[in-house]
Coordinates of C-alpha atoms in Angstrom, one line a residue:
M1 CA -38.5 46.6 -52.7
K2 CA -38.0 48.6 -49.5
V3 CA -40.5 46.2 -47.7
F4 CA -38.5 43.2 -48.9
K5 CA -35.1 44.6 -47.7
G6 CA -36.7 45.5 -44.3
K7 CA -37.8 41.9 -43.9
I8 CA -34.4 40.6 -44.7
W9 CA -32.7 42.9 -42.3
A10 CA -35.2 42.0 -39.6
A11 CA -34.6 38.3 -40.3
I12 CA -30.8 38.8 -40.0
G13 CA -31.2 40.8 -36.7
S14 CA -33.4 38.0 -35.3
L15 CA -30.9 35.3 -36.2
M16 CA -28.0 37.2 -34.7
D17 CA -30.0 37.9 -31.4
H18 CA -30.7 34.1 -31.3
A19 CA -27.2 33.2 -31.8
G20 CA -26.0 35.6 -29.2
S21 CA -28.5 34.3 -26.7
A22 CA -27.4 30.8 -27.5
S23 CA -23.7 31.6 -27.2
T24 CA -24.3 33.3 -23.8
T25 CA -26.2 30.3 -22.6
K26 CA -23.4 28.0 -23.8
S27 CA -20.7 30.1 -22.2
S28 CA -22.6 30.2 -18.9
S29 CA -22.4 26.4 -18.6
P30 CA -19.4 25.1 -16.5
A31 CA -18.8 22.2 -18.7
A32 CA -18.2 24.5 -21.7
A33 CA -16.3 27.1 -20.0
V34 CA -13.8 29.0 -22.3
P35 CA -10.8 30.7 -20.8
D36 CA -10.7 34.5 -20.8
R37 CA -8.8 36.0 -23.7
A38 CA -6.7 38.2 -21.2
L39 CA -5.8 35.0 -19.2
L40 CA -4.7 33.2 -22.3
A41 CA -2.6 36.3 -23.3
D42 CA -0.9 36.2 -19.9
I43 CA -0.1 32.6 -20.2
E44 CA 1.3 33.1 -23.6
A45 CA 3.4 35.9 -22.3
A46 CA 4.8 33.7 -19.5
I47 CA 5.7 31.1 -21.8
E48 CA 7.6 33.6 -24.0
R49 CA 9.5 34.7 -20.9
C50 CA 10.4 31.0 -20.2
T51 CA 11.3 29.8 -23.6
G52 CA 12.5 33.0 -25.2
S53 CA 16.2 33.8 -25.9
S54 CA 16.5 35.3 -22.4
G55 CA 14.9 32.3 -20.5
G56 CA 16.3 29.0 -19.7
G57 CA 18.4 28.3 -16.9
G58 CA 18.2 31.7 -15.3
G59 CA 17.2 32.6 -11.8
N60 CA 13.9 34.0 -12.9
D61 CA 12.7 30.8 -14.5
D62 CA 11.3 29.4 -11.3
R63 CA 9.3 32.6 -10.8
H64 CA 7.8 32.4 -14.4
V65 CA 7.0 28.7 -13.8
H66 CA 5.0 29.5 -10.7
E67 CA 3.3 32.3 -12.5
I68 CA 2.1 29.9 -15.3
L69 CA 1.0 27.4 -12.6
F70 CA -1.0 30.1 -10.9
L71 CA -2.7 31.3 -14.2
V72 CA -3.6 27.7 -15.2
S73 CA -5.1 27.0 -11.8
N74 CA -7.6 29.8 -12.2
E75 CA -9.2 28.2 -15.3
P76 CA -9.9 24.6 -16.0
G77 CA -9.4 24.7 -19.8
A78 CA -6.2 26.8 -19.6
I79 CA -3.9 23.8 -19.2
T80 CA -5.1 22.5 -22.6
F81 CA -4.1 25.9 -24.1
L82 CA -0.7 25.7 -22.3
S83 CA 0.1 22.3 -23.6
R84 CA -0.8 23.2 -27.2
R85 CA 1.3 26.4 -27.2
I86 CA 4.4 24.6 -25.8
T87 CA 3.9 21.7 -28.5
A88 CA 3.7 24.6 -31.2
R89 CA 6.8 26.3 -30.0
L90 CA 8.7 22.9 -29.9
E91 CA 7.6 22.0 -33.4
A92 CA 8.4 25.5 -34.7
A93 CA 11.9 25.6 -33.0
R94 CA 14.8 25.2 -35.5
A95 CA 17.7 26.0 -33.1
P96 CA 18.6 23.5 -30.4
A97 CA 18.7 26.2 -27.8
A98 CA 15.0 27.1 -28.5
A99 CA 13.9 23.5 -28.4
L100 CA 15.8 22.8 -25.4
R101 CA 14.2 25.7 -23.5
S102 CA 10.6 24.4 -24.4
L103 CA 11.5 20.9 -23.0
L104 CA 13.0 22.4 -19.8
L105 CA 9.6 24.3 -19.4
V106 CA 7.8 21.0 -19.6
H107 CA 10.1 19.3 -17.1
R108 CA 9.8 22.1 -14.6
L109 CA 6.1 22.3 -14.9
L110 CA 6.0 18.6 -14.4
R111 CA 7.9 18.8 -11.1
A112 CA 6.5 22.1 -9.6
G113 CA 2.8 21.4 -10.3
D114 CA 0.7 19.5 -7.7
R115 CA -0.7 16.1 -8.3
Y116 CA -3.9 17.3 -10.0
F117 CA -1.9 19.5 -12.4
E118 CA 0.6 16.6 -12.8
Q119 CA -2.3 14.2 -13.6
D120 CA -4.0 16.5 -16.2
F121 CA -0.5 17.2 -17.8
R122 CA 0.2 13.5 -18.1
G123 CA -3.3 13.0 -19.5
L124 CA -2.8 15.6 -22.1
W125 CA 0.5 13.9 -23.0
A126 CA -1.2 10.6 -23.3
S127 CA -3.8 12.2 -25.8
R128 CA -1.0 13.8 -27.8
E129 CA -2.2 17.3 -27.1
L130 CA 1.2 17.8 -25.4
R131 CA 4.2 16.4 -27.3
V132 CA 7.7 16.2 -26.1
D133 CA 9.1 14.1 -28.9
A134 CA 8.5 16.8 -31.5
P135 CA 11.7 18.7 -31.7
R136 CA 12.7 19.4 -35.3
C137 CA 15.8 21.4 -34.5
S138 CA 18.6 21.5 -37.2
C139 CA 22.3 21.4 -36.3
S140 CA 22.7 25.3 -36.2
P141 CA 24.4 27.6 -36.5
L142 CA 23.7 27.3 -40.1
T143 CA 23.9 29.5 -43.3
A144 CA 21.5 29.1 -46.2
A145 CA 22.4 30.0 -49.8
G146 CA 20.5 29.1 -52.8
G147 CA 18.1 27.0 -50.8
V148 CA 20.9 24.7 -49.6
V149 CA 22.0 24.6 -45.9
H150 CA 25.7 24.6 -45.0
Y151 CA 27.6 24.7 -41.8
A152 CA 29.2 28.0 -40.9
S153 CA 32.4 26.3 -39.9
A154 CA 33.6 22.8 -38.8
G155 CA 33.8 23.9 -35.1
A156 CA 30.4 25.2 -35.3
A157 CA 29.2 22.0 -36.8
A158 CA 30.7 20.0 -34.0
V159 CA 29.1 22.3 -31.3
A160 CA 25.8 22.1 -32.9
S161 CA 26.0 18.4 -33.5
G162 CA 26.6 18.0 -29.6
A163 CA 23.7 20.4 -28.9
C164 CA 21.3 18.4 -31.2
A165 CA 22.3 15.1 -29.6
F166 CA 21.6 16.5 -26.2
V167 CA 18.2 17.9 -27.2
H168 CA 17.0 14.6 -28.7
G169 CA 18.4 12.6 -25.7
Y170 CA 16.6 15.0 -23.3
S171 CA 13.5 14.6 -25.3
A172 CA 13.6 10.8 -25.1
Y173 CA 14.2 11.1 -21.4
L174 CA 11.1 13.4 -20.9
E175 CA 9.0 10.9 -23.0
E176 CA 9.9 8.2 -20.5
R177 CA 9.7 10.6 -17.5
M178 CA 6.1 11.1 -18.3
K179 CA 5.3 7.7 -17.2
W180 CA 6.4 8.5 -13.6
V181 CA 4.8 10.4 -10.8
I182 CA 5.9 12.1 -7.6
N183 CA 4.6 10.4 -4.5
Q184 CA 3.7 12.1 -1.2
A185 CA 7.2 11.4 0.1
G186 CA 8.7 13.4 -2.8
N187 CA 10.2 10.4 -4.6
L188 CA 9.7 9.2 -8.1
E189 CA 7.6 6.1 -8.7
P190 CA 6.2 4.6 -11.9
A191 CA 2.7 5.5 -12.7
R192 CA 0.2 2.6 -12.0
K193 CA -0.5 0.5 -14.9
P194 CA -4.0 0.8 -16.3
P195 CA -6.3 -2.2 -15.3
P196 CA -6.5 -4.9 -18.1
P197 CA -9.8 -4.7 -20.2
D198 CA -12.6 -6.9 -18.9
H199 CA -13.2 -9.4 -21.7
D200 CA -15.4 -11.6 -19.4
A201 CA -17.9 -9.0 -18.7
G202 CA -20.9 -11.4 -19.5
K203 CA -19.5 -14.3 -17.6
L204 CA -20.2 -15.2 -14.0
P205 CA -17.5 -14.2 -11.6
P206 CA -15.1 -16.8 -10.3
P207 CA -15.7 -18.6 -7.1
P208 CA -14.1 -17.1 -4.1
S209 CA -10.7 -18.6 -3.5
S210 CA -9.4 -20.1 -0.4
S211 CA -7.1 -18.3 2.0
S212 CA -4.1 -20.1 0.8
S213 CA -4.7 -19.3 -2.8
S214 CA -5.6 -15.7 -2.1
S215 CA -2.3 -15.3 -0.2
T216 CA -0.5 -16.8 -3.1
S217 CA -2.1 -14.5 -5.7
S218 CA -1.3 -11.5 -3.5
H219 CA 2.2 -12.6 -3.2
D220 CA 2.6 -13.0 -7.0
A221 CA 0.9 -9.5 -7.5
S222 CA 3.4 -7.8 -5.1
A223 CA 6.3 -9.6 -7.0
E224 CA 5.0 -8.5 -10.4
T225 CA 4.6 -4.9 -9.3
L226 CA 8.2 -4.9 -7.9
L227 CA 9.6 -6.4 -11.1
F228 CA 7.7 -3.8 -13.1
K229 CA 9.1 -1.0 -11.0
L230 CA 12.6 -2.3 -11.4
A231 CA 12.3 -2.6 -15.1
M232 CA 11.1 1.0 -15.3
C233 CA 14.1 2.1 -13.1
Q234 CA 16.6 0.6 -15.6
R235 CA 14.8 2.1 -18.7
L236 CA 15.1 5.7 -17.0
L237 CA 18.6 5.1 -15.8
D238 CA 19.6 4.1 -19.3
L239 CA 18.3 7.3 -20.8
A240 CA 19.9 9.4 -18.0
I241 CA 23.4 7.7 -18.6
Q242 CA 23.3 8.7 -22.3
L243 CA 22.6 12.3 -21.6
L244 CA 25.9 13.5 -20.3
P245 CA 26.7 16.7 -22.3
D246 CA 30.1 17.5 -23.7
N247 CA 32.0 20.5 -22.7
N248 CA 30.6 22.8 -25.5
T249 CA 26.9 21.8 -24.7
S250 CA 27.6 22.4 -20.9
A251 CA 28.4 26.0 -21.6
S252 CA 24.6 26.5 -22.1
A253 CA 22.7 27.5 -18.9
A254 CA 19.6 25.7 -20.1
A255 CA 21.7 22.5 -20.8
R256 CA 23.2 22.7 -17.2
S257 CA 19.8 23.3 -15.7
A258 CA 18.1 20.4 -17.6
F259 CA 21.1 18.0 -16.8
G260 CA 21.1 19.0 -13.2
I261 CA 17.4 18.0 -12.8
V262 CA 18.1 14.6 -14.6
L263 CA 21.0 13.9 -12.4
R264 CA 19.1 14.6 -9.1
E265 CA 16.2 12.5 -10.4
S266 CA 18.6 9.7 -11.3
F267 CA 19.7 9.6 -7.7
K268 CA 16.2 8.9 -6.4
V269 CA 15.6 6.3 -9.2
Y270 CA 18.8 4.4 -8.4
D271 CA 17.9 4.4 -4.6
A272 CA 14.6 2.9 -5.5
F273 CA 16.1 0.4 -7.8
A274 CA 18.7 -0.8 -5.1
E275 CA 16.2 -1.1 -2.5
G276 CA 13.9 -3.0 -4.8
V277 CA 16.7 -5.4 -5.7
D278 CA 17.3 -6.2 -2.0
V279 CA 13.5 -7.0 -1.6
M280 CA 13.6 -9.2 -4.8
L281 CA 16.5 -11.2 -3.4
L282 CA 14.8 -11.6 -0.1
L283 CA 11.6 -12.8 -1.9
S284 CA 13.5 -15.4 -3.9
R285 CA 14.9 -16.8 -0.7
S286 CA 11.7 -16.8 1.3
L287 CA 9.6 -19.9 1.8
A288 CA 7.0 -18.8 -0.8
G289 CA 9.7 -17.9 -3.2
L290 CA 9.0 -16.5 -6.8
S291 CA 6.9 -18.0 -9.4
K292 CA 8.6 -19.4 -12.6
P293 CA 7.8 -16.5 -14.8
S294 CA 8.7 -14.0 -12.1
R295 CA 11.9 -15.8 -11.7
V296 CA 12.7 -15.5 -15.2
T297 CA 11.9 -11.8 -15.3
A298 CA 14.0 -11.3 -12.2
H299 CA 16.9 -13.1 -13.8
E300 CA 16.7 -10.7 -16.8
I301 CA 16.7 -7.7 -14.7
L302 CA 19.7 -8.9 -12.6
K303 CA 21.6 -9.9 -15.9
K304 CA 20.9 -6.3 -17.3
A305 CA 22.0 -4.8 -14.0
C306 CA 25.4 -6.7 -14.3
A307 CA 26.2 -4.3 -17.2
Q308 CA 24.2 -1.3 -16.1
T309 CA 25.5 -0.7 -12.6
P310 CA 29.2 -0.5 -13.7
E311 CA 28.1 2.0 -16.5
L312 CA 26.1 4.0 -13.8
K313 CA 29.1 4.1 -11.6
E314 CA 31.3 5.3 -14.3
F315 CA 28.7 7.8 -15.3
Y316 CA 28.6 9.4 -11.8
H317 CA 32.4 9.6 -11.9
K318 CA 32.3 11.5 -15.0
C319 CA 29.7 13.8 -13.7
K320 CA 31.8 14.7 -10.7
R321 CA 34.5 15.8 -13.1
S322 CA 32.1 17.6 -15.5
N323 CA 31.4 21.2 -15.6
A324 CA 27.8 20.4 -16.3
S325 CA 26.9 19.3 -12.8
S326 CA 27.1 21.0 -9.4
K327 CA 29.9 20.3 -7.2
S328 CA 27.7 20.2 -4.2
L329 CA 25.7 17.1 -5.1
E330 CA 25.8 14.0 -2.9
Y331 CA 26.1 11.0 -5.2
P332 CA 24.8 7.7 -4.2
L333 CA 27.0 4.7 -3.7
V334 CA 26.5 2.3 -6.6
R335 CA 26.6 -1.3 -5.7
V336 CA 27.7 -3.3 -8.8
V337 CA 25.5 -6.4 -9.4
T338 CA 27.5 -9.6 -10.0
P339 CA 26.9 -12.4 -12.4
A340 CA 26.8 -14.8 -9.5
Q341 CA 23.7 -13.0 -8.1
A342 CA 22.0 -13.3 -11.5
F343 CA 23.0 -17.0 -11.6
A344 CA 21.5 -17.6 -8.1
M345 CA 18.3 -16.0 -9.1
E346 CA 18.0 -18.4 -12.2
M347 CA 18.4 -21.5 -9.9
E348 CA 15.4 -22.9 -8.3
P349 CA 14.9 -22.1 -4.6
V350 CA 16.1 -24.9 -2.2
T351 CA 13.4 -26.5 -0.1
M352 CA 14.2 -26.7 3.5
I353 CA 14.2 -30.3 4.7
P354 CA 14.0 -31.2 8.3
I355 CA 17.1 -32.8 9.8
P356 CA 16.6 -36.5 10.3
E357 CA 17.1 -38.2 13.5
E358 CA 19.9 -40.9 14.4
D359 CA 19.6 -44.1 12.3
G360 CA 19.5 -46.2 15.6
C361 CA 16.6 -44.2 17.0
Q362 CA 14.7 -44.2 13.7
E363 CA 15.1 -48.0 13.5
E364 CA 13.9 -48.6 17.0
K365 CA 10.8 -46.5 16.3
V366 CA 10.0 -48.6 13.1
E367 CA 10.5 -51.8 14.9
A368 CA 8.3 -50.8 17.9
R369 CA 5.6 -49.5 15.4
A370 CA 5.8 -52.8 13.4
G371 CA 5.5 -54.9 16.6
A372 CA 2.5 -52.9 18.0
E373 CA 0.8 -53.4 14.6
A374 CA 1.6 -57.2 14.6
I375 CA 0.0 -57.6 18.1
D376 CA -3.0 -55.8 17.3
G377 CA -3.5 -57.4 13.8
G378 CA -2.6 -54.2 12.0
G379 CA -4.8 -51.9 14.1
S380 CA -4.1 -49.7 17.0
P381 CA -1.5 -51.1 19.4
F382 CA -3.7 -50.0 22.4
A383 CA -7.1 -51.4 21.3
H384 CA -7.4 -53.8 24.2
K385 CA -6.9 -53.0 27.8
M386 CA -4.4 -55.1 29.7
E387 CA -4.5 -55.3 33.6
T388 CA -2.0 -56.8 36.1
T389 CA -3.1 -57.6 39.7
I390 CA -0.5 -57.4 42.4
S391 CA -1.1 -58.7 45.9
T392 CA 1.1 -58.6 49.0
V393 CA 1.0 -61.0 51.9
W394 CA 2.5 -60.0 55.3
V395 CA 3.8 -62.9 57.4
E396 CA 5.4 -62.2 60.9
F397 CA 8.4 -64.0 62.1
E398 CA 9.8 -64.3 65.6
D399 CA 13.4 -64.3 64.6
E400 CA 14.6 -60.7 64.0
D401 CA 17.1 -62.0 61.4
Q402 CA 14.3 -63.1 59.2
R403 CA 13.2 -60.7 56.7
L404 CA 10.2 -60.1 54.3
I405 CA 10.8 -60.8 50.7
T406 CA 8.5 -61.0 47.8
A407 CA 8.6 -63.2 44.9
P408 CA 6.4 -63.8 41.9
A409 CA 3.6 -66.3 42.5
D410 CA 1.6 -68.3 40.0
D411 CA 0.1 -67.2 36.7
D412 CA -2.5 -64.8 38.2
H413 CA 0.4 -62.2 38.4
S414 CA 0.1 -62.0 42.4
L415 CA 3.1 -61.7 44.7
K416 CA 3.6 -63.8 47.9
A417 CA 5.8 -63.7 50.9
V418 CA 8.6 -66.2 50.9
Q419 CA 10.5 -67.3 54.1
P420 CA 14.2 -67.4 53.5
S421 CA 16.0 -70.7 53.9

């Protein structure tokens, strides 16, 4: 019996040694690197400082955000842990203030990180590791009695209702903001659309197109990219317009900070939209013009802009009078798009026709061309060479009053001297 027990313990020890060596080999592989526990604890503590009751809108938030970015940059797999922890906090938040601080952290990380962090962060959002549409906050402050939730007071219910509306609007804005990137110039631009799937992988490639067709296709591609950017601008501006907090919500430091970021981003987005509209109008008036589908899309964009630009102008006026925005911001000058511009885009482009010459000159050219074709039997008017021989005969007279004159001679087209009578 003792020998049997010894064999069992020996087998268990051998198995543990084998498992330990296998785990050591796996952890040494760079592809399966696991972040250090101490590092993960530091990231968790930094998240707590940003999203806790003392965080959100304070002056130390930027320092905590850069601390998180520094910790994540040291370990490749740490950004996945960061995304999961933020999502878990957002799903667990029941108060609007707690959910708002988690959303604000996502927004600040998205703006402060470099392009590699931004790319990985957006990739985790696309794979649903990071979720910003998960706020389940209730309209607190609330009181619970007997399993039933009641509002503490009517005024508190109104305040909580405004805070909930702002949180859900901010969540929708961030969901759309994830589709944008910051370019090298520091401006926002829509992320590049993924290439369409290759359904014709087994087919032969199309023959090379001519220079004219390739230039036309590149013109259509640039117009399509421009129209896609304008549509994305309108979607983001719509969400920003609906996010103006009320006076009760603007009392929160986190709400003021979040709305200030949204407002500054809307300035850049509108500048890009206004510039794109100018380019679109120039393309529509150019010699190449816009294709029929592009012209329809451009008309819809301008038709929507007729209603959106007055709303955006009014939104900026309200922001200037609101306590939620800074008084030192420089607001853009919004140009209202008129229905006449949208109607002009719907019309077909006018083809430039050369100015015709005068009717008399045109008739003379037609008659001369017809006469030349009649002489040549319908061929070239100069198919046969025609020559004229001119000869001159000099005659001397004794009288000084006589003079030399020339006159046409016979049919040989010669000239002869004639004595005056």
